[in-house]
PDB file of C-alpha atoms in Angstrom:
ATOM      1  CA  MET X   1      88.056  89.278  90.259  1.00 48.00           C
ATOM      2  CA  ARG X   2      90.480  86.696  88.953  1.00 49.00           C
ATOM      3  CA  HIS X   3      92.092  87.078  85.566  1.00 48.00           C
ATOM      4  CA  ALA X   4      93.472  84.515  83.179  1.00 50.00           C
ATOM      5  CA  ILE X   5      96.426  85.416  81.017  1.00 50.00           C
ATOM      6  CA  SER X   6      95.768  85.321  77.285  1.00 47.00           C
ATOM      7  CA  HIS X   7      98.846  84.104  75.453  1.00 46.00           C
ATOM      8  CA  ARG X   8      97.671  85.145  71.996  1.00 47.00           C
ATOM      9  CA  LEU X   9     100.701  87.113  70.889  1.00 47.00           C
ATOM     10  CA  SER X  10     100.459  86.552  67.121  1.00 47.00           C
ATOM     11  CA  PRO X  11      98.475  89.090  65.127  1.00 49.00           C
ATOM     12  CA  GLN X  12      95.236  88.080  63.390  1.00 49.00           C
ATOM     13  CA  PRO X  13      95.262  87.888  59.595  1.00 50.00           C
ATOM     14  CA  ALA X  14      93.674  90.740  57.684  1.00 50.00           C
ATOM     15  CA  GLY X  15      89.924  90.394  57.361  1.00 50.00           C
ATOM     16  CA  GLY X  16      89.699  88.041  60.316  1.00 49.00           C
ATOM     17  CA  GLY X  17      89.451  84.921  58.129  1.00 48.00           C
ATOM     18  CA  LYS X  18      91.779  82.002  57.599  1.00 49.00           C
ATOM     19  CA  GLN X  19      93.301  83.508  54.457  1.00 48.00           C
ATOM     20  CA  ALA X  20      96.438  85.482  55.008  1.00 49.00           C
ATOM     21  CA  GLY X  21      96.270  87.415  51.738  1.00 52.00           C
ATOM     22  CA  ARG X  22      93.706  89.491  49.906  1.00 56.00           C
ATOM     23  CA  LYS X  23      91.806  88.924  46.691  1.00 57.00           C
ATOM     24  CA  ALA X  24      92.941  90.762  43.641  1.00 58.00           C
ATOM     25  CA  GLU X  25      90.610  91.998  40.899  1.00 63.00           C
ATOM     26  CA  ASN X  26      91.124  88.818  38.895  1.00 61.00           C
ATOM     27  CA  GLY X  27      90.179  86.601  41.863  1.00 60.00           C
ATOM     28  CA  ALA X  28      93.705  85.425  42.670  1.00 57.00           C
ATOM     29  CA  ILE X  29      94.888  85.712  46.239  1.00 56.00           C
ATOM     30  CA  GLU X  30      97.807  88.055  46.560  1.00 54.00           C
ATOM     31  CA  GLN X  31     100.273  87.476  49.324  1.00 54.00           C
ATOM     32  CA  GLY X  32     101.238  90.762  50.855  1.00 52.00           C
ATOM     33  CA  PRO X  33     104.351  91.445  52.874  1.00 52.00           C
ATOM     34  CA  ALA X  34     104.534  89.648  56.200  1.00 49.00           C
ATOM     35  CA  ARG X  35     102.775  91.673  58.811  1.00 49.00           C
ATOM     36  CA  ALA X  36     105.173  92.696  61.550  1.00 51.00           C
ATOM     37  CA  PHE X  37     104.101  92.518  65.177  1.00 50.00           C
ATOM     38  CA  SER X  38     103.811  96.011  66.559  1.00 50.00           C
ATOM     39  CA  GLY X  39     103.247  97.375  70.017  1.00 46.00           C
ATOM     40  CA  ALA X  40      99.937  98.854  68.858  1.00 55.00           C
ATOM     41  CA  ASP X  41      98.375  95.364  68.783  1.00 59.00           C
ATOM     42  CA  LEU X  42      98.744  94.747  72.526  1.00 60.00           C
ATOM     43  CA  PRO X  43      98.744  97.058  75.517  1.00 59.00           C
ATOM     44  CA  THR X  44     102.213  98.113  76.587  1.00 63.00           C
ATOM     45  CA  ASP X  45     103.826  99.282  79.763  1.00 64.00           C
ATOM     46  CA  SER X  46     105.703 102.559  80.214  1.00 65.00           C
ATOM     47  CA  HIS X  47     108.696 101.241  78.220  1.00 65.00           C
ATOM     48  CA  ASN X  48     106.555 100.188  75.216  1.00 65.00           C
ATOM     49  CA  VAL X  49     107.060  96.518  76.029  1.00 61.00           C
ATOM     50  CA  PRO X  50     103.905  94.525  75.258  1.00 58.00           C
ATOM     51  CA  PHE X  51     102.527  92.451  78.104  1.00 59.00           C
ATOM     52  CA  CYS X  52      99.900  89.762  78.281  1.00 59.00           C
ATOM     53  CA  VAL X  53      96.248  90.744  78.247  1.00 55.00           C
ATOM     54  CA  LEU X  54      94.209  89.921  81.332  1.00 59.00           C
ATOM     55  CA  VAL X  55      90.903  88.258  80.565  1.00 60.00           C
ATOM     56  CA  PRO X  56      88.365  88.220  83.420  1.00 65.00           C
ATOM     57  CA  GLN X  57      87.133  84.811  84.576  1.00 68.00           C
ATOM     58  CA  ARG X  58      84.127  83.856  86.653  1.00 70.00           C
ATOM     59  CA  THR X  59      84.990  82.945  90.199  1.00 76.00           C
ATOM     60  CA  MET X  60      83.059  80.870  92.672  1.00 71.00           C
ATOM     61  CA  PRO X  61      81.932  82.557  95.886  1.00 73.00           C
ATOM     62  CA  PRO X  62      83.857  81.494  98.990  1.00 69.00           C
ATOM     63  CA  ARG X  63      82.498  78.387 100.700  1.00 75.00           C
ATOM     64  CA  PHE X  64      82.394  80.014 104.115  1.00 71.00           C
ATOM     65  CA  THR X  65      83.431  83.196 105.850  1.00 74.00           C
ATOM     66  CA  HIS X  66      86.049  82.904 108.568  1.00 84.00           C
ATOM     67  CA  ARG X  67      84.950  83.625 112.117  1.00 85.00           C
ATOM     68  CA  THR X  68      87.675  86.225 112.519  1.00 87.00           C
ATOM     69  CA  LYS X  69      86.464  88.130 109.480  1.00 86.00           C
ATOM     70  CA  LYS X  70      82.813  87.887 110.526  1.00 84.00           C
ATOM     71  CA  ALA X  71      83.589  89.326 113.952  1.00 86.00           C
ATOM     72  CA  GLY X  72      85.820  92.052 112.509  1.00 88.00           C
ATOM     73  CA  LEU X  73      88.802  91.000 114.625  1.00 89.00           C
ATOM     74  CA  THR X  74      92.527  90.942 113.994  1.00 90.00           C
ATOM     75  CA  PHE X  75      93.359  88.036 116.287  1.00 91.00           C
ATOM     76  CA  ASP X  76      92.607  84.600 114.865  1.00 91.00           C
ATOM     77  CA  VAL X  77      89.626  82.895 116.516  1.00 91.00           C
ATOM     78  CA  GLY X  78      90.906  79.487 115.360  1.00 90.00           C
ATOM     79  CA  GLN X  79      94.153  79.893 117.291  1.00 92.00           C
ATOM     80  CA  VAL X  80      92.251  80.802 120.453  1.00 92.00           C
ATOM     81  CA  GLU X  81      90.128  77.690 119.925  1.00 90.00           C
ATOM     82  CA  GLN X  82      93.269  75.548 119.618  1.00 90.00           C
ATOM     83  CA  SER X  83      94.607  77.057 122.843  1.00 90.00           C
ATOM     84  CA  PHE X  84      91.340  76.226 124.598  1.00 89.00           C
ATOM     85  CA  GLN X  85      91.457  72.662 123.303  1.00 87.00           C
ATOM     86  CA  ARG X  86      94.978  72.222 124.680  1.00 88.00           C
ATOM     87  CA  VAL X  87      93.843  73.365 128.119  1.00 86.00           C
ATOM     88  CA  VAL X  88      90.315  71.943 128.365  1.00 84.00           C
ATOM     89  CA  ASP X  89      89.927  68.269 127.444  1.00 79.00           C
ATOM     90  CA  ASN X  90      86.742  66.962 125.809  1.00 74.00           C
ATOM     91  CA  GLU X  91      84.721  70.091 126.469  1.00 80.00           C
ATOM     92  CA  TYR X  92      82.598  71.914 123.923  1.00 86.00           C
ATOM     93  CA  ILE X  93      83.275  75.638 123.667  1.00 87.00           C
ATOM     94  CA  THR X  94      80.632  77.720 121.913  1.00 89.00           C
ATOM     95  CA  GLU X  95      81.447  79.995 119.007  1.00 89.00           C
ATOM     96  CA  TYR X  96      80.258  83.012 120.983  1.00 92.00           C
ATOM     97  CA  ALA X  97      82.653  82.236 123.830  1.00 91.00           C
ATOM     98  CA  LEU X  98      85.551  81.901 121.393  1.00 92.00           C
ATOM     99  CA  VAL X  99      84.788  85.166 119.619  1.00 93.00           C
ATOM    100  CA  TYR X 100      84.189  87.010 122.906  1.00 94.00           C
ATOM    101  CA  THR X 101      87.455  85.735 124.411  1.00 93.00           C
ATOM    102  CA  THR X 102      89.352  86.660 121.258  1.00 94.00           C
ATOM    103  CA  SER X 103      87.909  90.176 121.290  1.00 94.00           C
ATOM    104  CA  VAL X 104      88.831  90.644 124.971  1.00 94.00           C
ATOM    105  CA  LEU X 105      92.403  89.486 124.298  1.00 93.00           C
ATOM    106  CA  GLU X 106      92.635  91.840 121.339  1.00 94.00           C
ATOM    107  CA  ALA X 107      91.301  94.799 123.350  1.00 93.00           C
ATOM    108  CA  ILE X 108      93.740  94.210 126.229  1.00 92.00           C
ATOM    109  CA  THR X 109      96.642  93.837 123.808  1.00 93.00           C
ATOM    110  CA  ARG X 110      95.707  97.034 121.989  1.00 94.00           C
ATOM    111  CA  ALA X 111      95.518  98.951 125.263  1.00 92.00           C
ATOM    112  CA  ILE X 112      98.932  97.701 126.393  1.00 92.00           C
ATOM    113  CA  ILE X 113     100.581  98.381 123.035  1.00 94.00           C
ATOM    114  CA  GLU X 114      99.064 101.874 122.871  1.00 94.00           C
ATOM    115  CA  ARG X 115     100.328 102.721 126.364  1.00 93.00           C
ATOM    116  CA  ALA X 116     103.747 101.226 125.582  1.00 93.00           C
ATOM    117  CA  GLY X 117     103.942 103.300 122.387  1.00 94.00           C
ATOM    118  CA  ASN X 118     103.191 106.474 124.336  1.00 93.00           C
ATOM    119  CA  ILE X 119     105.898 105.593 126.870  1.00 92.00           C
ATOM    120  CA  ALA X 120     108.424 104.907 124.097  1.00 92.00           C
ATOM    121  CA  HIS X 121     107.523 108.273 122.563  1.00 92.00           C
ATOM    122  CA  GLU X 122     108.112 110.006 125.918  1.00 91.00           C
ATOM    123  CA  PHE X 123     111.597 108.466 126.093  1.00 89.00           C
ATOM    124  CA  ASN X 124     112.253 109.470 122.443  1.00 91.00           C
ATOM    125  CA  HIS X 125     112.626 105.830 121.406  1.00 90.00           C
ATOM    126  CA  LYS X 126     111.529 104.720 117.962  1.00 91.00           C
ATOM    127  CA  ARG X 127     111.077 101.039 118.839  1.00 91.00           C
ATOM    128  CA  LEU X 128     108.955  99.316 121.391  1.00 90.00           C
ATOM    129  CA  GLU X 129     111.017  97.233 123.755  1.00 88.00           C
ATOM    130  CA  SER X 130     110.097  94.875 126.540  1.00 85.00           C
ATOM    131  CA  PHE X 131     110.606  97.449 129.272  1.00 84.00           C
ATOM    132  CA  HIS X 132     108.134  99.816 127.549  1.00 89.00           C
ATOM    133  CA  ILE X 133     105.521  97.085 127.791  1.00 88.00           C
ATOM    134  CA  GLN X 134     106.504  96.423 131.392  1.00 86.00           C
ATOM    135  CA  LEU X 135     106.143 100.119 132.222  1.00 88.00           C
ATOM    136  CA  ALA X 136     102.748 100.212 130.527  1.00 90.00           C
ATOM    137  CA  ILE X 137     101.566  97.299 132.649  1.00 88.00           C
ATOM    138  CA  ARG X 138     103.081  98.522 135.918  1.00 86.00           C
ATOM    139  CA  THR X 139     101.617 102.029 135.641  1.00 88.00           C
ATOM    140  CA  ASP X 140      98.072 100.736 135.128  1.00 88.00           C
ATOM    141  CA  ALA X 141      96.642  99.356 138.382  1.00 88.00           C
ATOM    142  CA  PRO X 142      94.101  96.879 136.905  1.00 88.00           C
ATOM    143  CA  LEU X 143      96.642  95.512 134.434  1.00 86.00           C
ATOM    144  CA  ASN X 144      99.247  95.322 137.174  1.00 86.00           C
ATOM    145  CA  THR X 145      96.984  93.109 139.280  1.00 87.00           C
ATOM    146  CA  LEU X 146      96.126  91.017 136.210  1.00 83.00           C
ATOM    147  CA  VAL X 147      99.739  90.199 135.359  1.00 82.00           C
ATOM    148  CA  LYS X 148     101.398  90.655 138.726  1.00 78.00           C
ATOM    149  CA  GLU X 149     104.230  88.128 138.386  1.00 73.00           C
ATOM    150  CA  THR X 150     105.288  88.929 134.815  1.00 65.00           C
ATOM    151  CA  TYR X 151     108.892  89.950 134.282  1.00 64.00           C
ATOM    152  CA  ALA X 152     110.354  91.362 131.086  1.00 57.00           C
ATOM    153  CA  ASP X 153     113.854  90.405 130.069  1.00 60.00           C
ATOM    154  CA  GLU X 154     116.524  93.008 130.816  1.00 57.00           C
ATOM    155  CA  PRO X 155     114.607  95.189 133.264  1.00 54.00           C
ATOM    156  CA  ARG X 156     115.878  98.765 133.355  1.00 58.00           C
ATOM    157  CA  HIS X 157     115.426  99.751 136.956  1.00 54.00           C
ATOM    158  CA  GLU X 158     116.309 103.402 136.421  1.00 56.00           C
ATOM    159  CA  MET X 159     113.234 103.772 134.189  1.00 55.00           C
ATOM    160  CA  LEU X 160     110.775 101.901 136.371  1.00 56.00           C
ATOM    161  CA  PRO X 161     108.439 104.108 138.373  1.00 58.00           C
ATOM    162  CA  PRO X 162     108.231 103.631 142.104  1.00 56.00           C
ATOM    163  CA  ALA X 163     105.973 100.821 143.220  1.00 57.00           C
ATOM    164  CA  LEU X 164     102.305 101.650 143.352  1.00 54.00           C
ATOM    165  CA  PRO X 165     101.142 102.302 146.916  1.00 57.00           C
ATOM    166  CA  VAL X 166      99.100  99.521 148.440  1.00 54.00           C
ATOM    167  CA  PRO X 167      96.004 100.861 150.170  1.00 57.00           C
ATOM    168  CA  SER X 168      96.434 100.380 153.878  1.00 59.00           C
ATOM    169  CA  VAL X 169      93.672  98.700 155.800  1.00 60.00           C
ATOM    170  CA  PRO X 170      93.379  99.863 159.401  1.00 64.00           C
ATOM    171  CA  LYS X 171      94.053  97.093 161.850  1.00 64.00           C
ATOM    172  CA  LEU X 172      91.237  96.241 164.176  1.00 65.00           C
ATOM    173  CA  SER X 173      91.796  95.383 167.782  1.00 65.00           C
ATOM    174  CA  GLU X 174      90.211  92.359 169.373  1.00 68.00           C
ATOM    175  CA  SER X 175      87.461  94.529 170.817  1.00 65.00           C
ATOM    176  CA  GLY X 176      86.437  95.673 167.316  1.00 59.00           C
ATOM    177  CA  GLY X 177      87.760  99.247 167.455  1.00 59.00           C
ATOM    178  CA  GLU X 178      90.655 100.783 165.591  1.00 56.00           C
ATOM    179  CA  LEU X 179      94.067 100.861 167.158  1.00 55.00           C
TER     180      LEU X 179
END
């Protein structure tokens, strides 16, 4: 809820009216001593310094809900849409395709970052570095095939695991049997 700041710092006159004094028994208005501003008139902070009073205001509901918020994602759907528009010219991309693609990108990124964090923890490092991400990708076979030609800057070869074995396919002779 939004609040407006009330700048009414002067105290109200006694009785709440426009007169600053009070009526005496004979009907004359007596002027009393000037009323000093005290901290009891306004709320104060911990150091007894008065601060402005917050008055609640009505707010309008938002005009629309963002696609990212509707889908419960962290990655921005609008940025994925802009990336699509740079790649695909004059093609309509449905909202469902944008949200689905964004969620897949977010899931893959979370998996890589989680694996990289575990690897950094194993090496007793407090920060994620590029080689942690590279190790996370290289040790996962599906991710390794997905981003086969990706290189991180400053590779640390002593930390890289040996290459994953490629399944060997038996060679067939011309007659159709194995060699």
